[in-house]
Short mmCIF file of N, CA and C in Angstrom, two decimals:
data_model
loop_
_atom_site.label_atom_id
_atom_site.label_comp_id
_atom_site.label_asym_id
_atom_site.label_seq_id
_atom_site.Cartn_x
_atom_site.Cartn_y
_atom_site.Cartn_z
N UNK A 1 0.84 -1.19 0.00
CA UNK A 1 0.00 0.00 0.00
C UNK A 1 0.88 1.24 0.00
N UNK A 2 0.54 2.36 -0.57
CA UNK A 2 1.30 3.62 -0.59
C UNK A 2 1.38 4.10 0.87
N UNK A 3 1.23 5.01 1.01
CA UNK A 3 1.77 5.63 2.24
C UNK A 3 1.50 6.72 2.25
N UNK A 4 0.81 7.55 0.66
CA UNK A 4 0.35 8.98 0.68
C UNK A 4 -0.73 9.08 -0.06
N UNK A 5 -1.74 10.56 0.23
CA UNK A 5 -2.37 10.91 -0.78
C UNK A 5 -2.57 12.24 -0.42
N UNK A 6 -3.84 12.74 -1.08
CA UNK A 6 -3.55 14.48 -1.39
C UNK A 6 -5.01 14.57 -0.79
N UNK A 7 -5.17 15.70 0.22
CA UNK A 7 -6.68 15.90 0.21
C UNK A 7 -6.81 17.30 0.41
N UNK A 8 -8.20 17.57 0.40
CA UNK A 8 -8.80 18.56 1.02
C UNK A 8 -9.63 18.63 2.00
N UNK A 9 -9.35 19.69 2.89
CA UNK A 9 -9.82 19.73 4.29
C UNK A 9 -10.79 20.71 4.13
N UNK A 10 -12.76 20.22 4.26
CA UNK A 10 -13.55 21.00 4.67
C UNK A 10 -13.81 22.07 5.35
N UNK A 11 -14.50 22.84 5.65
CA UNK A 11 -14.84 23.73 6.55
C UNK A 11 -15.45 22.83 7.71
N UNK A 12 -15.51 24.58 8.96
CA UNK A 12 -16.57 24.01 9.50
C UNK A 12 -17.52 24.57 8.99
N UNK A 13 -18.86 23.57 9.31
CA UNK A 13 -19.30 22.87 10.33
C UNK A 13 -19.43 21.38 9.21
N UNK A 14 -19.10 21.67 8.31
CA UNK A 14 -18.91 20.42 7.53
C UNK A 14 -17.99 19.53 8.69
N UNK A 15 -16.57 20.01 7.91
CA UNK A 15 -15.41 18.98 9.09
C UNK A 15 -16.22 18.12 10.39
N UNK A 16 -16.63 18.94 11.29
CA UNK A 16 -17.03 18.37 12.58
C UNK A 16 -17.86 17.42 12.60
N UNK A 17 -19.07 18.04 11.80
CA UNK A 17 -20.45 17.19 11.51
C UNK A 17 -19.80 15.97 11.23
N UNK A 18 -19.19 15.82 10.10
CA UNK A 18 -18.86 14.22 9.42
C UNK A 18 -17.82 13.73 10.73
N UNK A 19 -16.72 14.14 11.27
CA UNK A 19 -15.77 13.66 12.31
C UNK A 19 -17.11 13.03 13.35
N UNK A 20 -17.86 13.97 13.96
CA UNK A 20 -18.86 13.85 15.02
C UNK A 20 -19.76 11.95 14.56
N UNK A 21 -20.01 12.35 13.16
CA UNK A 21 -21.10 10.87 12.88
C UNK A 21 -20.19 9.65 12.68
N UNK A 22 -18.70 10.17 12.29
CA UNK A 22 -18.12 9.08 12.39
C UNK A 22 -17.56 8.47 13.37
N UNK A 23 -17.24 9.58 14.63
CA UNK A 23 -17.58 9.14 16.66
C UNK A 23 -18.33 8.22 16.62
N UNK A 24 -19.30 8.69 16.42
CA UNK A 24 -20.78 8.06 16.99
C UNK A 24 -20.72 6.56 16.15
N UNK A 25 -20.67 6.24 15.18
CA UNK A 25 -20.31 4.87 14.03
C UNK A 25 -19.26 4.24 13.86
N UNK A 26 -17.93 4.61 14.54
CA UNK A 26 -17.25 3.36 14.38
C UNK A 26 -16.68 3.74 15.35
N UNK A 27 -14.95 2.77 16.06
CA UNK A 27 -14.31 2.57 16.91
C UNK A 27 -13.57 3.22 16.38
N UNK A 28 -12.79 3.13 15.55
CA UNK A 28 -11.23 3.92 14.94
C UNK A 28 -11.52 4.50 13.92
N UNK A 29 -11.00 5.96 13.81
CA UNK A 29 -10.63 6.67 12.53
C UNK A 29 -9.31 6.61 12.22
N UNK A 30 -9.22 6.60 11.16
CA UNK A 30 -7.65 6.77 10.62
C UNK A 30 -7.38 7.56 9.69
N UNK A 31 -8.26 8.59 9.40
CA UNK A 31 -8.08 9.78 8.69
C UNK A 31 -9.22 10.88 8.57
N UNK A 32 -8.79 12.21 8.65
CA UNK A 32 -9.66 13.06 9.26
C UNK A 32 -10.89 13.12 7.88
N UNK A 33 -11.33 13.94 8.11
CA UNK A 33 -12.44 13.98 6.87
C UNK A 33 -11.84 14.62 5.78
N UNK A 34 -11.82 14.51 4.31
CA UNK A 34 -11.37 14.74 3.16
C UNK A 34 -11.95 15.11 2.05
N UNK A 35 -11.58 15.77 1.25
CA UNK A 35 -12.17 15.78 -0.02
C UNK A 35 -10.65 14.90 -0.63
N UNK A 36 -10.92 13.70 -1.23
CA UNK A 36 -9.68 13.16 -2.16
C UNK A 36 -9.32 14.01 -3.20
N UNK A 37 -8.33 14.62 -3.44
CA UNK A 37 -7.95 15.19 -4.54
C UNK A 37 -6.74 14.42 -5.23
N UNK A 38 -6.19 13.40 -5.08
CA UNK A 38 -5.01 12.17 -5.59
C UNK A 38 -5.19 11.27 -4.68
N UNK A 39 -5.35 10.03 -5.03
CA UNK A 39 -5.17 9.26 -4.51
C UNK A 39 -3.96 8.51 -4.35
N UNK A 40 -3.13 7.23 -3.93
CA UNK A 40 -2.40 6.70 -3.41
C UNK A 40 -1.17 6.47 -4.71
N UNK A 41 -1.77 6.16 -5.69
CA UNK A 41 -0.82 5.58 -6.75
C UNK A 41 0.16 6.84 -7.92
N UNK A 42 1.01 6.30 -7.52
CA UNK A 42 2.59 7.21 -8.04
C UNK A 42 3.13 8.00 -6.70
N UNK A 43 2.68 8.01 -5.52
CA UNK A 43 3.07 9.12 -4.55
C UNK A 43 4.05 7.97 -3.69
N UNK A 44 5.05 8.12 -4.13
CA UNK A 44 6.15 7.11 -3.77
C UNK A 44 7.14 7.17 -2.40
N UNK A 45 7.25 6.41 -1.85
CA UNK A 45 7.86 6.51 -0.51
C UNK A 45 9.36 7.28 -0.50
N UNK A 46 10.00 7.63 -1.59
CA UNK A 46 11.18 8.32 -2.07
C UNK A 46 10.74 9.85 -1.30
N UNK A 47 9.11 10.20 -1.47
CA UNK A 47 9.17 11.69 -1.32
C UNK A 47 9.15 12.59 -2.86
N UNK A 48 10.15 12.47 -3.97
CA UNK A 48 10.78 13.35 -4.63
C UNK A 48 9.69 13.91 -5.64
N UNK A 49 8.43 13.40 -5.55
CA UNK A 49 7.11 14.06 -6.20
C UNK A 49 6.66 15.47 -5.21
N UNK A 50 7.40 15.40 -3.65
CA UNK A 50 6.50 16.66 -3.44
C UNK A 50 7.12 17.55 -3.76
N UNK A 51 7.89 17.68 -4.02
CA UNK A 51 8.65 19.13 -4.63
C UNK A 51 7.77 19.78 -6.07
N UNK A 52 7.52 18.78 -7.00
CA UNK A 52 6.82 19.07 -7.95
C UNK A 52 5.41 19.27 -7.28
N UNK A 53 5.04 18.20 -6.90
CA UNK A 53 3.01 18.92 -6.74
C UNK A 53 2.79 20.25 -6.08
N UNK A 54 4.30 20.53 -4.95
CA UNK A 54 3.88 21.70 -4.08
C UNK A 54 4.23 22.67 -4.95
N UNK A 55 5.05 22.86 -6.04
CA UNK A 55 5.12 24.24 -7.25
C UNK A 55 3.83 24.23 -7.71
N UNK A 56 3.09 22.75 -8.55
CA UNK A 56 2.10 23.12 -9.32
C UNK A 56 0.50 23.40 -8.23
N UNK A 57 0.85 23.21 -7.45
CA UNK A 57 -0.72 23.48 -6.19
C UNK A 57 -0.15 25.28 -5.52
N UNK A 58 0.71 25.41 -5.64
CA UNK A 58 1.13 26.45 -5.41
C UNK A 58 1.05 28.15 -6.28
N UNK A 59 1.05 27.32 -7.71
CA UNK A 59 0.48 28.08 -9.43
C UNK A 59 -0.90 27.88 -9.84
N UNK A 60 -1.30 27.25 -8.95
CA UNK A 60 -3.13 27.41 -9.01
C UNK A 60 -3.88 28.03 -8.02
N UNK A 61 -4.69 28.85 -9.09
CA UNK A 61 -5.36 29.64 -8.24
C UNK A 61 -6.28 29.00 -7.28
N UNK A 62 -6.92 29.79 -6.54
CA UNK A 62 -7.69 29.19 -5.12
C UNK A 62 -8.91 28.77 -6.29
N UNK A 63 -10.23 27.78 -5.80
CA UNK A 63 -11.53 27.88 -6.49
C UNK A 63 -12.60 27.85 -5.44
N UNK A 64 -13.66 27.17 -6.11
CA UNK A 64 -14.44 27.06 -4.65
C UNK A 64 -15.26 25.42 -5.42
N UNK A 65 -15.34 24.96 -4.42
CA UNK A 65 -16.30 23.83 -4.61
C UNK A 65 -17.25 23.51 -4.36
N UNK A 66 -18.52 23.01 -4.37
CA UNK A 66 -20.06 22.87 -3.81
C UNK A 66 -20.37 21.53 -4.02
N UNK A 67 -20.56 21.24 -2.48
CA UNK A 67 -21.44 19.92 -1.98
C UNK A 67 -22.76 19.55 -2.89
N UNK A 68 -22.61 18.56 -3.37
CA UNK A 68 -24.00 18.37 -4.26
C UNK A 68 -24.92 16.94 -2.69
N UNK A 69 -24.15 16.14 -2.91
CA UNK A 69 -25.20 15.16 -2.15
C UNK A 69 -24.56 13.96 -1.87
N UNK A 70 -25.20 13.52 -0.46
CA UNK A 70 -24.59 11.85 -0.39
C UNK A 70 -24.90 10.61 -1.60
N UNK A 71 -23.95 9.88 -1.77
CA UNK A 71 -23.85 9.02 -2.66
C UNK A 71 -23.28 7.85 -1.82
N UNK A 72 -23.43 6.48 -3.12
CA UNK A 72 -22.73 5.31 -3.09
C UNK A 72 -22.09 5.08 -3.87
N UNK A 73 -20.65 4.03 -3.54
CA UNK A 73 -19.96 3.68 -4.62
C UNK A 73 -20.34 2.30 -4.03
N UNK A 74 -21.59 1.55 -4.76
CA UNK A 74 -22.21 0.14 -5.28
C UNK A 74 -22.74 0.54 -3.63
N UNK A 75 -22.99 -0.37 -2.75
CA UNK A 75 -23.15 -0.09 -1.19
C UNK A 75 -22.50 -0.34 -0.27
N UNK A 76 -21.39 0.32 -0.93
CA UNK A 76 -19.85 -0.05 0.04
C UNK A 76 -19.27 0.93 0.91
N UNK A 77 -19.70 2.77 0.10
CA UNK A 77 -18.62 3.75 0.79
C UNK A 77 -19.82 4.33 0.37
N UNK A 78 -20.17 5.39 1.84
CA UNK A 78 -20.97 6.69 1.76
C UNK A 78 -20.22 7.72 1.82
N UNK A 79 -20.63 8.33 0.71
CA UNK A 79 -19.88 9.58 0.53
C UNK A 79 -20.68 11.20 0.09
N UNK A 80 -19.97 12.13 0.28
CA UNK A 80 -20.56 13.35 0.03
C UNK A 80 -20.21 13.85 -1.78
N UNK A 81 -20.69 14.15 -2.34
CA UNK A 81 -20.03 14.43 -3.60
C UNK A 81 -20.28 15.64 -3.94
N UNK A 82 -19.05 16.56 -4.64
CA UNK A 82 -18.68 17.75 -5.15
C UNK A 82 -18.33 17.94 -6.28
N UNK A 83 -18.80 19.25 -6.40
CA UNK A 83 -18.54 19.74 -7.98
C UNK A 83 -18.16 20.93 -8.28
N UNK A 84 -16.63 20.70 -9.28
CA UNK A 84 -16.03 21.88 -9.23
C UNK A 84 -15.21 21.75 -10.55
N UNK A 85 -15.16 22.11 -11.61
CA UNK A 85 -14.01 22.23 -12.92
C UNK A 85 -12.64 22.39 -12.19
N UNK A 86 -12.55 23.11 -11.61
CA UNK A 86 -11.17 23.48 -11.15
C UNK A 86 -10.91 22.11 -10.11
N UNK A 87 -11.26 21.21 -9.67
CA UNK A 87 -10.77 20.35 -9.00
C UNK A 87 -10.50 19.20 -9.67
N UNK A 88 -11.33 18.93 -10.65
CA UNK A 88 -11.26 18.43 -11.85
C UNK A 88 -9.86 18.79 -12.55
N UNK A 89 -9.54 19.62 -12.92
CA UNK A 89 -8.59 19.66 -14.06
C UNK A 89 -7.10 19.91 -13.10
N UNK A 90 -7.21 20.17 -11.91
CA UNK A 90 -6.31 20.22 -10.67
C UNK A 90 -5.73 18.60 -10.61
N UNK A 91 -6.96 17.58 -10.32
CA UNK A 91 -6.68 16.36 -10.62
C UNK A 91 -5.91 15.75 -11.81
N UNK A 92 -6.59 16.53 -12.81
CA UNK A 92 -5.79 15.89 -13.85
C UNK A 92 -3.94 16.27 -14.38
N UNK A 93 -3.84 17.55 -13.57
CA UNK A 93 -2.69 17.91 -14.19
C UNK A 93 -2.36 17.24 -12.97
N UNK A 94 -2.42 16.73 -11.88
CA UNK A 94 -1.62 15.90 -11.32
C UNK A 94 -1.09 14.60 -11.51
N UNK A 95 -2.15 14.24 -11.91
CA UNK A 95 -2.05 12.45 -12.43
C UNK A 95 -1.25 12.95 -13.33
N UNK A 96 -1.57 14.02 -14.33
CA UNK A 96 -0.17 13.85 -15.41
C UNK A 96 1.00 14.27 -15.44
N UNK A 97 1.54 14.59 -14.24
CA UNK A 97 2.72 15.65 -13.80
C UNK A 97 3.41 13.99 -13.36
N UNK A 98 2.71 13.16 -12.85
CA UNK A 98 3.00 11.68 -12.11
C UNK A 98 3.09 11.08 -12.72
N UNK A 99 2.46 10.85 -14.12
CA UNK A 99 2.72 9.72 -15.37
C UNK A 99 1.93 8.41 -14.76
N UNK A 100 0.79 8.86 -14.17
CA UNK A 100 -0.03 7.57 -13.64
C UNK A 100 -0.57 6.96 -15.34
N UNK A 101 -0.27 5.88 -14.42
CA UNK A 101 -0.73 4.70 -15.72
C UNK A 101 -2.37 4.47 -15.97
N UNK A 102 -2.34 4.70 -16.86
CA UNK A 102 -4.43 4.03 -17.38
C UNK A 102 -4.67 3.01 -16.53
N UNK A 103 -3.88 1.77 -16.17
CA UNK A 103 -4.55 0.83 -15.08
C UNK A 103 -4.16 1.14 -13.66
N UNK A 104 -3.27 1.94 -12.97
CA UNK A 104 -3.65 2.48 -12.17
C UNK A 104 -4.49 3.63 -11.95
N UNK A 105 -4.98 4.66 -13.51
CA UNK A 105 -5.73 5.18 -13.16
C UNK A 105 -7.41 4.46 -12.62
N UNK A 106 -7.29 3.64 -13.13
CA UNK A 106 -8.64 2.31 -12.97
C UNK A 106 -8.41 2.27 -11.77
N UNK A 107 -7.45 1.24 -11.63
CA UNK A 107 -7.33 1.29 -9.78
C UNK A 107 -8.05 2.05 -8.86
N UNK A 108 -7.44 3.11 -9.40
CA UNK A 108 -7.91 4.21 -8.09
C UNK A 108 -8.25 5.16 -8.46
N UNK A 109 -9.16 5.23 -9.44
CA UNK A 109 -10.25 5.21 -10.16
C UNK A 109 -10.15 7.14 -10.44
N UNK A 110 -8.64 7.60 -11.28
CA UNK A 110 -7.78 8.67 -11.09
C UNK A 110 -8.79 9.20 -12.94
N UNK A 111 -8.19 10.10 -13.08
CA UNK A 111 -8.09 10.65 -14.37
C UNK A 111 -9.67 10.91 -14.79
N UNK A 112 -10.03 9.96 -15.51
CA UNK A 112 -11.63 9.93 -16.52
C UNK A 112 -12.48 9.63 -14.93
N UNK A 113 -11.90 8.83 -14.12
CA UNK A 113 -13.28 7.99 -13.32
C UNK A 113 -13.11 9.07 -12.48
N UNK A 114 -12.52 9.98 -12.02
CA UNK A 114 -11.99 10.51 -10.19
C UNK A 114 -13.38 11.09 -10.68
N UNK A 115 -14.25 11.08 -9.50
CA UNK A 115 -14.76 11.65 -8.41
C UNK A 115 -15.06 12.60 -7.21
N UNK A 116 -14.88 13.82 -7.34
CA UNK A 116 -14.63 14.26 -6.04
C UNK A 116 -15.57 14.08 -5.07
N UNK A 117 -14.87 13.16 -3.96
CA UNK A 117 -15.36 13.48 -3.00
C UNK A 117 -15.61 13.24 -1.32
N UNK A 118 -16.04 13.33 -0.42
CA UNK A 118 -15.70 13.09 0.98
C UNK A 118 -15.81 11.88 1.71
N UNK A 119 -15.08 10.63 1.97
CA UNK A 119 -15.85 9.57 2.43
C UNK A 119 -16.44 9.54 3.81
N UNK A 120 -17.74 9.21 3.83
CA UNK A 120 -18.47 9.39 5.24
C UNK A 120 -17.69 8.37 6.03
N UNK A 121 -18.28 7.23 5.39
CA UNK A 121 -17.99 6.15 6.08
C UNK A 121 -18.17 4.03 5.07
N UNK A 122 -16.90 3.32 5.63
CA UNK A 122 -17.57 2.35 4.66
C UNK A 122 -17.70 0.95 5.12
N UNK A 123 -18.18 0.11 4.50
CA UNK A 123 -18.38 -1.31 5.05
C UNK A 123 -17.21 -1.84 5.60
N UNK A 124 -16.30 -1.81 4.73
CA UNK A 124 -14.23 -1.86 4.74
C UNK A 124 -13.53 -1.06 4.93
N UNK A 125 -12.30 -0.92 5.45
CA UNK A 125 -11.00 -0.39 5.36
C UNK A 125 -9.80 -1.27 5.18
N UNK A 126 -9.33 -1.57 4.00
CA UNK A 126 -8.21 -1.76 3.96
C UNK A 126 -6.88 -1.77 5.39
N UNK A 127 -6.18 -2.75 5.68
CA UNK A 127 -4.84 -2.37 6.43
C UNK A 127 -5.26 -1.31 7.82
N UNK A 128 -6.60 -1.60 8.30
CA UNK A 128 -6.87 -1.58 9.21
C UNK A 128 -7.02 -0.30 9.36
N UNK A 129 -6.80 0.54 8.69
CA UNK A 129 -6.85 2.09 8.95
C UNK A 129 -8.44 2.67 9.61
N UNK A 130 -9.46 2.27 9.49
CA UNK A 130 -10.44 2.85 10.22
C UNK A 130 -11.71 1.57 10.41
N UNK A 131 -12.42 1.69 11.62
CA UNK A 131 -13.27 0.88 11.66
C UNK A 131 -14.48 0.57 10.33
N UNK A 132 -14.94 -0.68 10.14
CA UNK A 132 -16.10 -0.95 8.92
C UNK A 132 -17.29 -0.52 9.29
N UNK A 133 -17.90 -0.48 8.65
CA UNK A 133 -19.55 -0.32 9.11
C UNK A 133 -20.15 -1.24 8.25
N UNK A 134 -21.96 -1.62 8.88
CA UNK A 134 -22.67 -2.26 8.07
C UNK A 134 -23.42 -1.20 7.32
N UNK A 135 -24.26 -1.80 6.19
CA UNK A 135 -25.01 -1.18 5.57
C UNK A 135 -26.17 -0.34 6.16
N UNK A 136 -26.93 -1.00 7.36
CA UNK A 136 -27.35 0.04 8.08
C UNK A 136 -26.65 1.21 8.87
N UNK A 137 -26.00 1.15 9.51
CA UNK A 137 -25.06 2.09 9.89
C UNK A 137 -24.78 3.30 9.05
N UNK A 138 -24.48 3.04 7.68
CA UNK A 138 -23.87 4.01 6.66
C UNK A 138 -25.46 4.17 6.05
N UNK A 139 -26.64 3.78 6.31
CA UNK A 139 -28.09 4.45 6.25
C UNK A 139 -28.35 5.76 6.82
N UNK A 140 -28.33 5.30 8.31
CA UNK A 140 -28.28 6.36 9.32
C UNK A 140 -27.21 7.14 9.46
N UNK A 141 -26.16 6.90 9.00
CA UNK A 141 -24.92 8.26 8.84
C UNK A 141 -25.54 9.12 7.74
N UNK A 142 -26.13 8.57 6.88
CA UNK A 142 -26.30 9.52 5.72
C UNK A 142 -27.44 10.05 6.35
N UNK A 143 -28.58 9.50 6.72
CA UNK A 143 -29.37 10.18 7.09
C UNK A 143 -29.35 11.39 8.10
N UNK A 144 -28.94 11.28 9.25
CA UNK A 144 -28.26 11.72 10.12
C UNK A 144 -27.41 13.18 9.31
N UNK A 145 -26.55 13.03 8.34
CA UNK A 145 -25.84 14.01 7.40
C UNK A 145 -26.87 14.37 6.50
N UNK A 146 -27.61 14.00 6.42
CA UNK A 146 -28.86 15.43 5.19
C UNK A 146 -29.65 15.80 5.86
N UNK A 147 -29.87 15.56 7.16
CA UNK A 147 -30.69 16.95 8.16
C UNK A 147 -29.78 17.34 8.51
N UNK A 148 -28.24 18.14 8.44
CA UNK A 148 -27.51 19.18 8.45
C UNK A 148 -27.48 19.70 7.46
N UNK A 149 -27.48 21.18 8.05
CA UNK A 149 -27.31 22.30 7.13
C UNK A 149 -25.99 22.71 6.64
N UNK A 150 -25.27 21.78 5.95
CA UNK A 150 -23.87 21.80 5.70
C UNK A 150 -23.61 22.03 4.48
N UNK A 151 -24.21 21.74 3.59
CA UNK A 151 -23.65 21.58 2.10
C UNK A 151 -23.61 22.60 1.61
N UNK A 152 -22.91 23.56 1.81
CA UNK A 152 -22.32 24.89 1.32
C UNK A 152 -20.91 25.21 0.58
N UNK A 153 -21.32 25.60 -0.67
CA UNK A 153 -20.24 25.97 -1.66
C UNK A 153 -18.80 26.36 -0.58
N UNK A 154 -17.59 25.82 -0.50
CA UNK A 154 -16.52 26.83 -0.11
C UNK A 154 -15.28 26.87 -1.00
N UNK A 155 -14.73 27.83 -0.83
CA UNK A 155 -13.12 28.08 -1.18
C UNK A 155 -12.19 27.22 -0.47
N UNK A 156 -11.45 26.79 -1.46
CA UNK A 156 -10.44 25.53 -1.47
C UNK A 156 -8.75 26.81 -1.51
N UNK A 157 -8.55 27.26 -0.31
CA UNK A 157 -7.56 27.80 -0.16
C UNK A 157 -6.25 27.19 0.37
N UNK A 158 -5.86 25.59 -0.13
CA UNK A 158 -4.94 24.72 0.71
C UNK A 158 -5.77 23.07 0.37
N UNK A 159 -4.37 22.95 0.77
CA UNK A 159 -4.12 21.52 0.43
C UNK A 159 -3.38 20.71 1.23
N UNK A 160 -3.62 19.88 1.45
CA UNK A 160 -2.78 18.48 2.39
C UNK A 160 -2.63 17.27 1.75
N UNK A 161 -0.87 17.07 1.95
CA UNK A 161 -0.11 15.90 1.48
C UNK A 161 -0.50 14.89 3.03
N UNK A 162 -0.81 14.42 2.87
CA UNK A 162 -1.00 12.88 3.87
C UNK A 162 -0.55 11.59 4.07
N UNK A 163 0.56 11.42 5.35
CA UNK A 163 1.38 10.04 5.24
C UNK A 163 0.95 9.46 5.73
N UNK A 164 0.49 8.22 5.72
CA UNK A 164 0.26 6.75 6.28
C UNK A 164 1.48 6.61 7.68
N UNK A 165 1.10 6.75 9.06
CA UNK A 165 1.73 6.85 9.96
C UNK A 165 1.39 5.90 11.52
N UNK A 166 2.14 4.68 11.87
CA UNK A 166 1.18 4.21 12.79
C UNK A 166 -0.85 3.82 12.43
N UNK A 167 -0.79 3.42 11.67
CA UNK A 167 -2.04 2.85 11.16
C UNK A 167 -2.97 3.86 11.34
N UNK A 168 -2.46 5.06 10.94
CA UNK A 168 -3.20 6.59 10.38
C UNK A 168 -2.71 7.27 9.60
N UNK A 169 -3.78 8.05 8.44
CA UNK A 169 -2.91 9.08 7.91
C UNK A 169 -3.18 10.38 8.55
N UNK A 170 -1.68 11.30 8.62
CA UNK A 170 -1.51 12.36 9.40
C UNK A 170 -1.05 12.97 8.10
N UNK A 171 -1.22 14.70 8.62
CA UNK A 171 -1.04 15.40 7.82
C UNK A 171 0.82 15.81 7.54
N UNK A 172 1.19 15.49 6.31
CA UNK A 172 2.64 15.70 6.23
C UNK A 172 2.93 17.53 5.90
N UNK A 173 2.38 17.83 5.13
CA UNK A 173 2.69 18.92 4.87
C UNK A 173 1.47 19.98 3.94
N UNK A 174 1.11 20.80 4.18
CA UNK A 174 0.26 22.09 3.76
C UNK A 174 0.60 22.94 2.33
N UNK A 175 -0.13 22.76 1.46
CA UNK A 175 0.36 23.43 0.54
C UNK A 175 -0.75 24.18 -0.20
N UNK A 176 -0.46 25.68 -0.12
CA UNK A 176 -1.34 26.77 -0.40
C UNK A 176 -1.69 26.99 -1.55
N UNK A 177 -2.64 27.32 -2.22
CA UNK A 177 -3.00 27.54 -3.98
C UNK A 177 -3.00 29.28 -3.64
N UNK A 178 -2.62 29.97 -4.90
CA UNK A 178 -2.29 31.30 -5.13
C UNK A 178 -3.73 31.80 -5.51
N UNK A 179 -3.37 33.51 -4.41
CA UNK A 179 -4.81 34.14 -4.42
C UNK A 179 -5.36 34.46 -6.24
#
C-alpha cells in the first residue's frame, strides 16, 4: 500500500459534523475527513514528487467547490459528492505531472473515473486504517448528514499531502494555492 495521498480539508461545520457521525459509528478513525484530490498511486515513498506537486498546487489559483449530495460507490462507501471544474482539471494535471498509468488510473479510479469526494464512512478499510460499518449504519450516517445544514459551496484555499503513519494518515505537509 502507498503511504500517501492528497486531500482537502472541509470547513466548519462540515469537518465536525462528518468527524462527530463518524464518533458516533465506528471505533477507529484513521483519517480526518477529506475531499480526495489524488489518490495513493505514483506518490512514492522516495518523497521526490513533493517538490513538484507543491510548485504546481502552489500556481493554481484558489476555487471554490459545492457539496451536491450523499452518494454510493455500489453499497460499500458513503460519501458526500462535489462539484467543481477546477478540482477536476487540478486532478488531472496531477495524475499527469506523475505519469499515472491508465490501469492504475482504474485502480484508483484517477483521471476519466476521479470523483470528487468526501468519504463518510464504509463497510471496509483496507490495512486496518479505520473501523467498517454495516449497511445500516452508513443508512443512518447519511441520514443523520442530510438533516444538516452543511452543504455549502466553499473556497479551497490549501491543500494536504497525507502520510500513512502508525495505522493513520496524518497530515505531512500544507500546501497553499495562489490568491
Amino acid at each position: 500500500m502507498s503511504k500517501y495521498f492528497i486531500g482537502i480539508v472541509p470547513p466548519e461545520p462540515m469537518y465536525s459534523t462528518v468527524l462527530n457521525l463518524q464518533h458516533q459509528y465506528m471505533d477507529r478513525i484513521g483519517v480526518e475527513p477529506h475531499i480526495t484530490l489524488k489518490a495513493q498511486s505514483n506518490l512514492t515513498i522516495d518523497e521526490n514528487w513533493i517538490e513538484d506537486i507543491t510548485n504546481l498546487i502552489n500556481h493554481t489559483s484558489k476555487f471554490t467547490v459545492t457539496p451536491k449530495q450523499t452518494d454510493y460507490f455500489g453499497k460499500e462507501v458513503l460519501y458526500v459528492s462535489f462539484d467543481s471544474l477546477e478540482i477536476h482539471d487540478l486532478h488531472q494535471q496531477i495524475v499527469g505531472l506523475l505519469n499515472v498509468t491508465k490501469e492504475m488510473q482504474q485502480k484508483y479510479f484517477e483521471g476519466d473515473l476521479y470523483v470528487p469526494h468526501l468519504t463518510v464512512g464504509k463497510q471496509s478499510y483496507g490495512d486496518d486504517i479505520s473501523t467498517g460499518n454495516n449497511i445500516n449504519n452508513l443508512l443512518n450516517m447519511e441520514k443523520e448528514l442530510n438533516q444538516k445544514d452543511i452543504f455549502k459551496p466553499f473556497q479551497v484555499n490549501e491543500v494536504y499531502i497525507y502520510k500513512y503513519v502508525n495505522n493513520k494518515y496524518v497530515r505531512l505537509k500544507k500546501v497553499g494555492l495562489k490568491d
